[in-house]
Amino acid sequence: MYSFEYRNPVKVIFGAGTISKIATEIPKTAKVLITYGGGSIMKNGVYNQVKEALKDHESYEFGGIEANPEFETLMKAAAVVKEKNIDFLLAVGGGSVLDGTKFIAAAAKYEGEDAWDILAKGASISASVPLAGVLTLPATGSEMNMGAVVSRREFKLKLAFLHPLSYPQFSVLDPNVMESLPVRQKANGVVDAFIHVMEQYLTFPNEASIQDHWSEGVLKTLSCYGERYVLEDFNYDIAANVMWAATSALNGIIGLGVPQDWATHMIGHEITALHGLDHAQTLAVVMPGMMRVMFDLKEEKIRQFARNVYSISNEEFDLELVIEKTEKFFQSLGVKTKLSDYGIEEKDIPAIIENLAKGNEIKLGEKGLVNAEKVELILKSQL
Ligand code: NZQ
Ligand code: ZN
């Protein structure tokens, strides 16, 4: 196991009826900006719960943060933060609103010329507005991590930044908010969380037994509850398990002291930037190809995954069987797994690779072995 340091400062407030607790978590003297997306919170009662809880706070609102949050929109929100001297941001939404709010918080305090540099050049951040979240869509883990992904459609770019100042101060996770989720978003959440685990687990063995068992536990929970959560009527306990699985998948804990991959995500982000697929849709296409093309590197962990998650013994092991089981799981949720399902053809692959390279040599994955040639093979294997 590699050495590590771990500190996750996010206070998680989990359970039914917990949104009201924001009233006491946010300082009474704070000027709060509530950020949200396209309006789902108006229809499912979450907005009313937040407003009720903040009735004694001075609060403002900024809505319209898109799925795959757009830089231009976030800069408008950062201007509001400065103009109104906002000193607390409350993100109410899914990963896009949370990520967008992390960027707004950093951009509002950024002293350089152009806040785009935080994403494009990894420019350092020395201050950020404190923020918190009311999660409405379990998927990304953004509610308990320090990452954010921002898109700039005019440049066809989707870029990430990570900073300890971006950790939410607290996140409220009330599984009841999941009742209003459309099937597509529920399915996306399960797939995204599943792949977050795979990115930290499906690498090479590193004598990290606890992390492996945690990972397998999250994968089994998602496999066990995924279909019922997505396809059947709302059930609180199933929702609660999926919600906590999604948070656990990317709050840092399963990735401690182990090698990490993330190539599927990096390729997936380019597919979203160029073709507009949902984040999870890209992952469901790329991961099966990654398992196939990078098998030599990942063999031991793929066998362990097959054994401990799918109960496929070493004698029964067959790579294509494991890949098929994984694709079938995504498909059973309604998430397609081939590029052609989204109208992407072989001729589109070079542009994806070029966007990914951004003029540099591609060296992704746990050992930097996923190069341009491998990316091409991965995408071709999923046509
Ligand atoms: O915008 P509104 O109206 O709220 O509707 C949203 C949106 O249309 C809707 N929704 C959310 N909660 C709802 C709801 N509809 C009904 N009832 C509810 N309770 O769902 C749609 C999608 O929301 P979005 O926030 O975009 O989804 P998700 O949580 O999957 O976030 C995706 C973004 O997160 C990034 C992705 O790249 C993508 O930009 N990621 C962030 C990560 C991180 N911070 O660690 C890691 C991930 O790998 C990922 O890259
Ligand atoms: Zn993801």
Short mmCIF file of C-alpha atoms and ligand atoms in Angstrom, two decimals:
data_model
loop_
_atom_site.label_atom_id
_atom_site.label_comp_id
_atom_site.label_asym_id
_atom_site.label_seq_id
_atom_site.Cartn_x
_atom_site.Cartn_y
_atom_site.Cartn_z
CA MET A 1 0.00 0.00 0.00
CA TYR A 2 1.30 3.47 -0.82
CA SER A 3 1.71 6.02 1.98
CA PHE A 4 -1.08 8.56 2.22
CA GLU A 5 -2.46 11.49 4.16
CA TYR A 6 -6.21 11.84 4.43
CA ARG A 7 -8.40 14.61 5.70
CA ASN A 8 -11.95 15.08 4.49
CA PRO A 9 -13.50 18.12 6.16
CA VAL A 10 -17.03 17.71 4.76
CA LYS A 11 -19.73 17.30 7.39
CA VAL A 12 -22.30 14.90 5.95
CA ILE A 13 -25.88 15.34 7.13
CA PHE A 14 -27.70 12.26 5.90
CA GLY A 15 -31.34 11.22 6.17
CA ALA A 16 -34.99 12.07 5.69
CA GLY A 17 -36.04 15.60 6.58
CA THR A 18 -32.51 16.90 7.01
CA ILE A 19 -32.69 19.88 4.63
CA SER A 20 -34.07 22.04 7.46
CA LYS A 21 -30.71 21.63 9.25
CA ILE A 22 -29.04 24.12 6.91
CA ALA A 23 -30.68 26.79 9.07
CA THR A 24 -28.23 26.11 11.89
CA GLU A 25 -25.23 25.04 9.79
CA ILE A 26 -24.90 28.34 7.92
CA PRO A 27 -23.82 31.25 10.14
CA LYS A 28 -26.77 33.58 10.84
CA THR A 29 -24.75 36.59 9.77
CA ALA A 30 -23.83 35.11 6.37
CA LYS A 31 -25.08 36.61 3.14
CA VAL A 32 -26.02 33.49 1.23
CA LEU A 33 -26.24 32.92 -2.52
CA ILE A 34 -28.38 29.87 -3.34
CA THR A 35 -27.22 28.38 -6.64
CA TYR A 36 -29.31 25.93 -8.63
CA GLY A 37 -29.83 24.42 -12.06
CA GLY A 38 -32.65 24.42 -14.57
CA GLY A 39 -35.51 24.46 -12.09
CA SER A 40 -36.10 20.86 -10.97
CA ILE A 41 -35.87 22.11 -7.37
CA MET A 42 -38.93 24.29 -7.92
CA LYS A 43 -41.04 21.27 -8.89
CA ASN A 44 -40.01 18.76 -6.26
CA GLY A 45 -40.31 20.89 -3.14
CA VAL A 46 -36.56 21.16 -2.46
CA TYR A 47 -36.52 24.91 -3.18
CA ASN A 48 -39.34 25.51 -0.69
CA GLN A 49 -37.54 23.50 1.99
CA VAL A 50 -34.35 25.49 1.44
CA LYS A 51 -36.17 28.85 1.48
CA GLU A 52 -38.05 27.90 4.63
CA ALA A 53 -34.82 26.90 6.36
CA LEU A 54 -33.12 30.14 5.33
CA LYS A 55 -36.00 32.45 6.19
CA ASP A 56 -33.92 34.22 8.83
CA HIS A 57 -30.85 34.55 6.61
CA GLU A 58 -30.15 37.24 4.05
CA SER A 59 -30.26 35.18 0.87
CA TYR A 60 -30.05 35.70 -2.89
CA GLU A 61 -30.45 33.27 -5.76
CA PHE A 62 -28.66 32.36 -8.96
CA GLY A 63 -30.38 29.76 -11.15
CA GLY A 64 -29.74 28.38 -14.60
CA ILE A 65 -26.52 26.42 -14.05
CA GLU A 66 -26.53 23.91 -16.89
CA ALA A 67 -25.79 20.19 -16.84
CA ASN A 68 -22.03 20.17 -17.57
CA PRO A 69 -21.81 23.67 -16.10
CA GLU A 70 -20.79 26.38 -18.50
CA PHE A 71 -17.91 28.73 -17.73
CA GLU A 72 -19.76 31.83 -19.04
CA THR A 73 -22.74 31.19 -16.74
CA LEU A 74 -20.50 30.60 -13.73
CA MET A 75 -18.63 33.84 -14.36
CA LYS A 76 -21.98 35.68 -14.25
CA ALA A 77 -22.63 34.11 -10.86
CA ALA A 78 -19.12 35.06 -9.68
CA ALA A 79 -19.94 38.67 -10.62
CA VAL A 80 -23.09 38.50 -8.44
CA VAL A 81 -21.00 37.16 -5.54
CA LYS A 82 -18.66 40.16 -5.82
CA GLU A 83 -21.39 42.73 -6.37
CA LYS A 84 -23.48 41.61 -3.38
CA ASN A 85 -20.56 40.73 -1.11
CA ILE A 86 -21.83 37.18 -0.75
CA ASP A 87 -19.95 35.25 1.89
CA PHE A 88 -21.59 31.81 1.67
CA LEU A 89 -22.65 29.75 -1.35
CA LEU A 90 -25.31 27.06 -1.06
CA ALA A 91 -25.43 24.73 -4.06
CA VAL A 92 -28.80 23.02 -4.41
CA GLY A 93 -28.67 20.41 -7.16
CA GLY A 94 -26.66 17.61 -8.72
CA GLY A 95 -22.99 17.39 -9.58
CA SER A 96 -23.22 20.19 -12.12
CA VAL A 97 -24.57 22.71 -9.63
CA LEU A 98 -22.08 21.60 -6.98
CA ASP A 99 -19.13 21.70 -9.37
CA GLY A 100 -20.28 25.00 -10.82
CA THR A 101 -20.56 26.46 -7.34
CA LYS A 102 -17.04 25.33 -6.46
CA PHE A 103 -15.83 27.21 -9.49
CA ILE A 104 -17.96 30.30 -8.72
CA ALA A 105 -16.47 30.31 -5.20
CA ALA A 106 -12.93 30.20 -6.54
CA ALA A 107 -13.51 32.61 -9.45
CA ALA A 108 -15.09 35.25 -7.20
CA LYS A 109 -11.90 35.40 -5.13
CA TYR A 110 -9.44 34.92 -7.98
CA GLU A 111 -6.87 37.69 -8.18
CA GLY A 112 -5.36 36.83 -11.55
CA GLU A 113 -6.58 38.33 -14.81
CA ASP A 114 -8.73 35.50 -16.09
CA ALA A 115 -10.39 32.85 -13.91
CA TRP A 116 -10.32 30.48 -16.89
CA ASP A 117 -6.66 29.95 -16.00
CA ILE A 118 -7.77 27.99 -12.90
CA LEU A 119 -9.01 25.33 -15.32
CA ALA A 120 -6.82 25.79 -18.36
CA LYS A 121 -3.48 26.45 -16.68
CA GLY A 122 -3.98 25.01 -13.21
CA ALA A 123 -3.50 28.53 -11.80
CA SER A 124 -3.27 28.44 -8.03
CA ILE A 125 -6.10 29.57 -5.78
CA SER A 126 -5.42 31.27 -2.47
CA ALA A 127 -9.00 31.98 -1.42
CA SER A 128 -12.49 30.73 -2.10
CA VAL A 129 -15.94 31.61 -0.79
CA PRO A 130 -17.14 29.00 1.75
CA LEU A 131 -19.74 26.71 0.23
CA ALA A 132 -22.08 23.86 1.10
CA GLY A 133 -24.44 21.59 -0.77
CA VAL A 134 -27.94 20.19 -0.75
CA LEU A 135 -27.52 17.20 -3.04
CA THR A 136 -30.44 16.30 -5.33
CA LEU A 137 -28.79 13.69 -7.55
CA PRO A 138 -26.39 11.06 -6.24
CA ALA A 139 -23.74 10.38 -8.86
CA THR A 140 -20.55 12.41 -8.85
CA GLY A 141 -19.43 12.46 -5.21
CA SER A 142 -18.90 16.21 -5.61
CA GLU A 143 -20.77 16.69 -2.34
CA MET A 144 -17.85 15.18 -0.46
CA ASN A 145 -14.82 15.92 -2.59
CA MET A 146 -12.72 18.85 -3.75
CA GLY A 147 -13.10 18.35 -7.50
CA ALA A 148 -15.09 20.24 -10.10
CA VAL A 149 -15.50 19.94 -13.86
CA VAL A 150 -16.41 22.96 -15.98
CA SER A 151 -17.22 23.14 -19.68
CA ARG A 152 -16.52 25.91 -22.16
CA ARG A 153 -18.62 25.11 -25.16
CA GLU A 154 -17.16 27.82 -27.43
CA PHE A 155 -13.78 26.04 -27.20
CA LYS A 156 -15.28 22.53 -27.03
CA LEU A 157 -13.45 22.00 -23.74
CA LYS A 158 -14.39 20.32 -20.49
CA LEU A 159 -11.73 20.75 -17.80
CA ALA A 160 -11.35 19.85 -14.14
CA PHE A 161 -9.73 21.46 -11.13
CA LEU A 162 -9.11 20.19 -7.63
CA HIS A 163 -8.48 22.31 -4.56
CA PRO A 164 -8.89 21.75 -0.80
CA LEU A 165 -10.70 25.11 -0.57
CA SER A 166 -13.42 23.59 -2.77
CA TYR A 167 -14.56 21.04 -0.21
CA PRO A 168 -18.12 21.84 0.86
CA GLN A 169 -18.34 22.82 4.55
CA PHE A 170 -21.27 20.43 4.79
CA SER A 171 -23.53 18.50 2.47
CA VAL A 172 -27.12 17.53 3.10
CA LEU A 173 -28.08 14.14 1.68
CA ASP A 174 -31.80 13.51 2.01
CA PRO A 175 -32.65 10.40 -0.08
CA ASN A 176 -36.24 11.63 -0.48
CA VAL A 177 -35.04 14.18 -3.05
CA MET A 178 -34.36 11.26 -5.41
CA GLU A 179 -38.03 10.46 -5.88
CA SER A 180 -38.41 13.14 -8.56
CA LEU A 181 -35.37 12.08 -10.59
CA PRO A 182 -36.06 11.05 -14.19
CA VAL A 183 -35.06 7.46 -15.02
CA ARG A 184 -32.20 8.70 -17.20
CA GLN A 185 -30.62 10.68 -14.35
CA LYS A 186 -31.05 7.83 -11.88
CA ALA A 187 -29.34 5.46 -14.31
CA ASN A 188 -26.58 7.98 -15.01
CA GLY A 189 -25.92 8.24 -11.29
CA VAL A 190 -25.53 4.50 -10.82
CA VAL A 191 -23.18 4.20 -13.79
CA ASP A 192 -21.07 7.21 -12.78
CA ALA A 193 -20.63 5.90 -9.23
CA PHE A 194 -19.85 2.38 -10.52
CA ILE A 195 -17.13 3.73 -12.81
CA HIS A 196 -15.70 5.97 -10.06
CA VAL A 197 -15.00 2.81 -8.12
CA MET A 198 -13.57 1.02 -11.15
CA GLU A 199 -11.17 3.92 -11.80
CA GLN A 200 -9.68 3.40 -8.31
CA TYR A 201 -9.99 -0.38 -8.10
CA LEU A 202 -9.47 -1.91 -11.52
CA THR A 203 -5.73 -1.23 -11.76
CA PHE A 204 -3.11 -3.57 -10.32
CA PRO A 205 -2.93 -5.23 -6.87
CA ASN A 206 -1.28 -3.08 -4.22
CA GLU A 207 -1.78 -5.03 -1.00
CA ALA A 208 -4.65 -2.76 -0.03
CA SER A 209 -7.18 -5.25 1.23
CA ILE A 210 -9.47 -2.80 3.03
CA GLN A 211 -9.71 -0.48 0.03
CA ASP A 212 -10.42 -3.47 -2.24
CA HIS A 213 -13.21 -4.71 0.01
CA TRP A 214 -14.70 -1.24 0.33
CA SER A 215 -14.65 -0.92 -3.45
CA GLU A 216 -16.22 -4.32 -3.95
CA GLY A 217 -18.86 -3.41 -1.36
CA VAL A 218 -19.83 -0.28 -3.25
CA LEU A 219 -19.87 -2.15 -6.59
CA LYS A 220 -22.03 -4.91 -5.11
CA THR A 221 -24.44 -2.40 -3.59
CA LEU A 222 -24.84 -0.62 -6.91
CA SER A 223 -25.25 -3.93 -8.77
CA CYS A 224 -27.75 -5.20 -6.23
CA TYR A 225 -29.94 -2.09 -5.97
CA GLY A 226 -29.29 -0.40 -9.33
CA GLU A 227 -32.13 -1.89 -11.34
CA ARG A 228 -34.72 -1.59 -8.58
CA TYR A 229 -33.72 2.02 -7.93
CA VAL A 230 -33.90 2.99 -11.58
CA LEU A 231 -36.88 0.96 -12.78
CA GLU A 232 -39.18 0.45 -9.82
CA ASP A 233 -41.28 2.78 -7.69
CA PHE A 234 -39.43 4.90 -5.16
CA ASN A 235 -38.20 3.05 -2.10
CA TYR A 236 -36.46 5.08 0.61
CA ASP A 237 -34.03 2.39 1.73
CA ILE A 238 -32.92 1.58 -1.79
CA ALA A 239 -32.48 5.29 -2.50
CA ALA A 240 -30.51 5.72 0.73
CA ASN A 241 -28.14 2.89 -0.15
CA VAL A 242 -27.58 4.18 -3.68
CA MET A 243 -27.02 7.70 -2.38
CA TRP A 244 -24.41 6.65 0.16
CA ALA A 245 -22.78 4.31 -2.38
CA ALA A 246 -22.37 7.21 -4.82
CA THR A 247 -20.85 9.45 -2.16
CA SER A 248 -18.56 6.65 -0.92
CA ALA A 249 -17.38 6.02 -4.46
CA LEU A 250 -15.66 9.39 -4.73
CA ASN A 251 -15.04 10.87 -1.31
CA GLY A 252 -11.43 9.74 -1.40
CA ILE A 253 -11.63 6.83 1.00
CA ILE A 254 -11.52 3.89 -1.43
CA GLY A 255 -8.65 5.50 -3.33
CA LEU A 256 -6.26 5.86 -0.40
CA GLY A 257 -2.88 4.23 -0.94
CA VAL A 258 -3.84 2.59 -4.24
CA PRO A 259 -2.98 3.27 -7.89
CA GLN A 260 -5.70 5.11 -9.82
CA ASP A 261 -6.64 5.04 -13.47
CA TRP A 262 -9.11 7.82 -14.56
CA ALA A 263 -8.42 7.28 -18.28
CA THR A 264 -12.08 6.37 -18.87
CA HIS A 265 -13.11 9.72 -17.41
CA MET A 266 -10.55 11.69 -19.40
CA ILE A 267 -11.68 10.10 -22.68
CA GLY A 268 -15.32 10.45 -21.64
CA HIS A 269 -14.97 14.18 -20.97
CA GLU A 270 -13.82 14.68 -24.58
CA ILE A 271 -16.81 12.74 -25.90
CA THR A 272 -19.10 15.03 -23.90
CA ALA A 273 -17.22 18.13 -25.09
CA LEU A 274 -17.45 17.11 -28.76
CA HIS A 275 -20.72 15.19 -28.95
CA GLY A 276 -22.76 16.34 -25.94
CA LEU A 277 -23.37 12.92 -24.35
CA ASP A 278 -24.23 12.82 -20.66
CA HIS A 279 -21.16 12.19 -18.51
CA ALA A 280 -22.26 8.68 -17.49
CA GLN A 281 -23.20 7.72 -21.04
CA THR A 282 -19.59 8.30 -22.11
CA LEU A 283 -18.27 6.17 -19.26
CA ALA A 284 -20.55 3.23 -20.09
CA VAL A 285 -19.13 3.27 -23.61
CA VAL A 286 -15.45 3.66 -22.74
CA MET A 287 -14.99 1.39 -19.69
CA PRO A 288 -15.79 -1.92 -21.45
CA GLY A 289 -13.26 -1.03 -24.16
CA MET A 290 -10.72 -0.09 -21.48
CA MET A 291 -11.09 -3.52 -19.84
CA ARG A 292 -10.57 -5.23 -23.18
CA VAL A 293 -7.62 -3.19 -24.49
CA MET A 294 -5.79 -2.82 -21.15
CA PHE A 295 -6.38 -6.42 -20.06
CA ASP A 296 -2.67 -7.31 -19.83
CA LEU A 297 -2.12 -4.52 -17.32
CA LYS A 298 -5.35 -5.06 -15.38
CA GLU A 299 -5.66 -8.83 -15.53
CA GLU A 300 -5.25 -9.60 -11.83
CA LYS A 301 -7.77 -7.01 -10.73
CA ILE A 302 -10.24 -7.91 -13.48
CA ARG A 303 -10.10 -11.52 -12.24
CA GLN A 304 -10.59 -10.31 -8.66
CA PHE A 305 -13.52 -8.13 -9.78
CA ALA A 306 -15.07 -11.10 -11.58
CA ARG A 307 -14.62 -13.30 -8.51
CA ASN A 308 -15.69 -10.94 -5.77
CA VAL A 309 -18.38 -8.90 -7.51
CA TYR A 310 -19.83 -11.30 -10.09
CA SER A 311 -18.92 -14.61 -8.38
CA ILE A 312 -17.12 -15.86 -11.50
CA SER A 313 -14.45 -18.32 -10.38
CA ASN A 314 -10.95 -18.47 -11.87
CA GLU A 315 -11.92 -21.63 -13.74
CA GLU A 316 -14.96 -19.97 -15.30
CA PHE A 317 -13.14 -16.71 -16.04
CA ASP A 318 -13.47 -15.30 -19.52
CA LEU A 319 -12.73 -11.62 -20.20
CA GLU A 320 -15.55 -11.21 -22.70
CA LEU A 321 -18.00 -12.71 -20.19
CA VAL A 322 -16.98 -10.11 -17.58
CA ILE A 323 -17.24 -7.29 -20.11
CA GLU A 324 -20.62 -8.56 -21.28
CA LYS A 325 -21.94 -8.74 -17.71
CA THR A 326 -20.81 -5.18 -17.08
CA GLU A 327 -22.36 -3.87 -20.33
CA LYS A 328 -25.57 -5.79 -19.63
CA PHE A 329 -25.76 -4.14 -16.21
CA PHE A 330 -25.49 -0.66 -17.73
CA GLN A 331 -27.96 -1.59 -20.48
CA SER A 332 -30.42 -2.98 -17.94
CA LEU A 333 -30.55 0.55 -16.50
CA GLY A 334 -31.17 1.96 -19.98
CA VAL A 335 -27.63 3.28 -20.52
CA LYS A 336 -26.27 2.34 -23.94
CA THR A 337 -22.72 1.11 -24.36
CA LYS A 338 -21.75 1.57 -28.01
CA LEU A 339 -20.60 4.73 -29.80
CA SER A 340 -23.00 3.95 -32.65
CA ASP A 341 -25.90 4.16 -30.17
CA TYR A 342 -25.13 7.89 -30.08
CA GLY A 343 -24.43 8.33 -33.80
CA ILE A 344 -20.65 8.46 -33.31
CA GLU A 345 -18.71 6.76 -36.10
CA GLU A 346 -15.16 5.64 -36.78
CA LYS A 347 -14.45 8.90 -38.63
CA ASP A 348 -15.15 10.84 -35.41
CA ILE A 349 -12.44 9.07 -33.40
CA PRO A 350 -9.39 11.13 -34.52
CA ALA A 351 -11.01 14.37 -33.33
CA ILE A 352 -11.68 12.84 -29.89
CA ILE A 353 -8.03 11.80 -29.64
CA GLU A 354 -6.82 15.22 -30.80
CA ASN A 355 -9.00 17.02 -28.25
CA LEU A 356 -7.70 14.71 -25.55
CA ALA A 357 -4.07 15.28 -26.46
CA LYS A 358 -4.33 19.10 -26.63
CA GLY A 359 -1.01 19.08 -28.43
CA ASN A 360 0.71 16.81 -25.90
CA GLU A 361 1.53 13.12 -25.83
CA ILE A 362 -1.31 11.06 -24.34
CA LYS A 363 -0.15 9.04 -21.31
CA LEU A 364 -3.16 8.11 -19.23
CA GLY A 365 -4.03 5.39 -16.76
CA GLU A 366 -2.38 3.94 -13.68
CA LYS A 367 0.93 3.47 -15.46
CA GLY A 368 0.65 6.11 -18.17
CA LEU A 369 0.29 3.36 -20.76
CA VAL A 370 -2.98 4.50 -22.31
CA ASN A 371 -1.52 6.34 -25.29
CA ALA A 372 -3.15 7.63 -28.49
CA GLU A 373 -2.95 4.21 -30.12
CA LYS A 374 -4.65 2.55 -27.15
CA VAL A 375 -7.38 5.21 -27.05
CA GLU A 376 -8.06 4.50 -30.71
CA LEU A 377 -8.29 0.75 -30.03
CA ILE A 378 -10.58 1.34 -27.04
CA LEU A 379 -12.97 3.52 -29.03
CA LYS A 380 -12.89 1.25 -32.08
CA SER A 381 -13.72 -1.74 -29.91
CA GLN A 382 -16.90 0.05 -28.81
CA LEU A 383 -18.18 1.15 -32.23
O1 NZQ B 1 -30.77 21.47 -13.60
P1 NZQ B 1 -31.94 20.88 -12.90
O2 NZQ B 1 -33.23 21.44 -13.28
O3 NZQ B 1 -31.75 20.80 -11.41
O4 NZQ B 1 -32.06 19.35 -13.43
C1 NZQ B 1 -31.02 18.42 -13.28
C2 NZQ B 1 -30.28 18.17 -14.60
O5 NZQ B 1 -31.11 18.38 -15.70
C3 NZQ B 1 -31.65 17.08 -13.00
N1 NZQ B 1 -31.89 16.86 -11.58
C4 NZQ B 1 -31.01 16.93 -10.55
N2 NZQ B 1 -31.62 16.57 -9.40
C5 NZQ B 1 -32.92 16.31 -9.70
C6 NZQ B 1 -33.10 16.50 -11.08
N3 NZQ B 1 -34.31 16.31 -11.68
C7 NZQ B 1 -35.33 15.93 -10.90
N4 NZQ B 1 -35.22 15.70 -9.58
C8 NZQ B 1 -34.03 15.87 -8.93
N5 NZQ B 1 -33.91 15.59 -7.62
O6 NZQ B 1 -30.69 16.14 -13.45
C9 NZQ B 1 -30.00 16.68 -14.57
C10 NZQ B 1 -28.53 16.36 -14.49
O7 NZQ B 1 -27.94 17.00 -13.40
P2 NZQ B 1 -26.35 17.08 -13.26
O8 NZQ B 1 -26.06 17.85 -12.02
O9 NZQ B 1 -25.74 17.56 -14.54
O10 NZQ B 1 -25.93 15.56 -13.10
P3 NZQ B 1 -24.74 14.89 -12.35
O11 NZQ B 1 -24.96 14.94 -10.89
O12 NZQ B 1 -24.58 13.58 -12.99
O13 NZQ B 1 -23.46 15.82 -12.66
C11 NZQ B 1 -22.72 15.70 -13.85
C12 NZQ B 1 -21.55 16.65 -13.86
O14 NZQ B 1 -20.62 16.34 -12.82
C13 NZQ B 1 -19.32 16.17 -13.37
C14 NZQ B 1 -19.62 15.66 -14.76
O15 NZQ B 1 -18.53 15.76 -15.63
C15 NZQ B 1 -20.78 16.54 -15.15
O16 NZQ B 1 -20.32 17.81 -15.58
N6 NZQ B 1 -18.49 15.30 -12.52
C16 NZQ B 1 -18.03 15.79 -11.35
C17 NZQ B 1 -17.19 15.07 -10.53
C18 NZQ B 1 -16.68 15.60 -9.26
N7 NZQ B 1 -16.95 16.84 -8.91
O17 NZQ B 1 -16.01 14.90 -8.51
C19 NZQ B 1 -16.72 13.73 -10.89
C20 NZQ B 1 -17.52 13.11 -11.97
O18 NZQ B 1 -16.75 12.09 -12.56
C21 NZQ B 1 -17.98 14.03 -13.03
O19 NZQ B 1 -16.98 14.31 -13.97
ZN ZN B 2 -17.71 10.51 -13.17
#
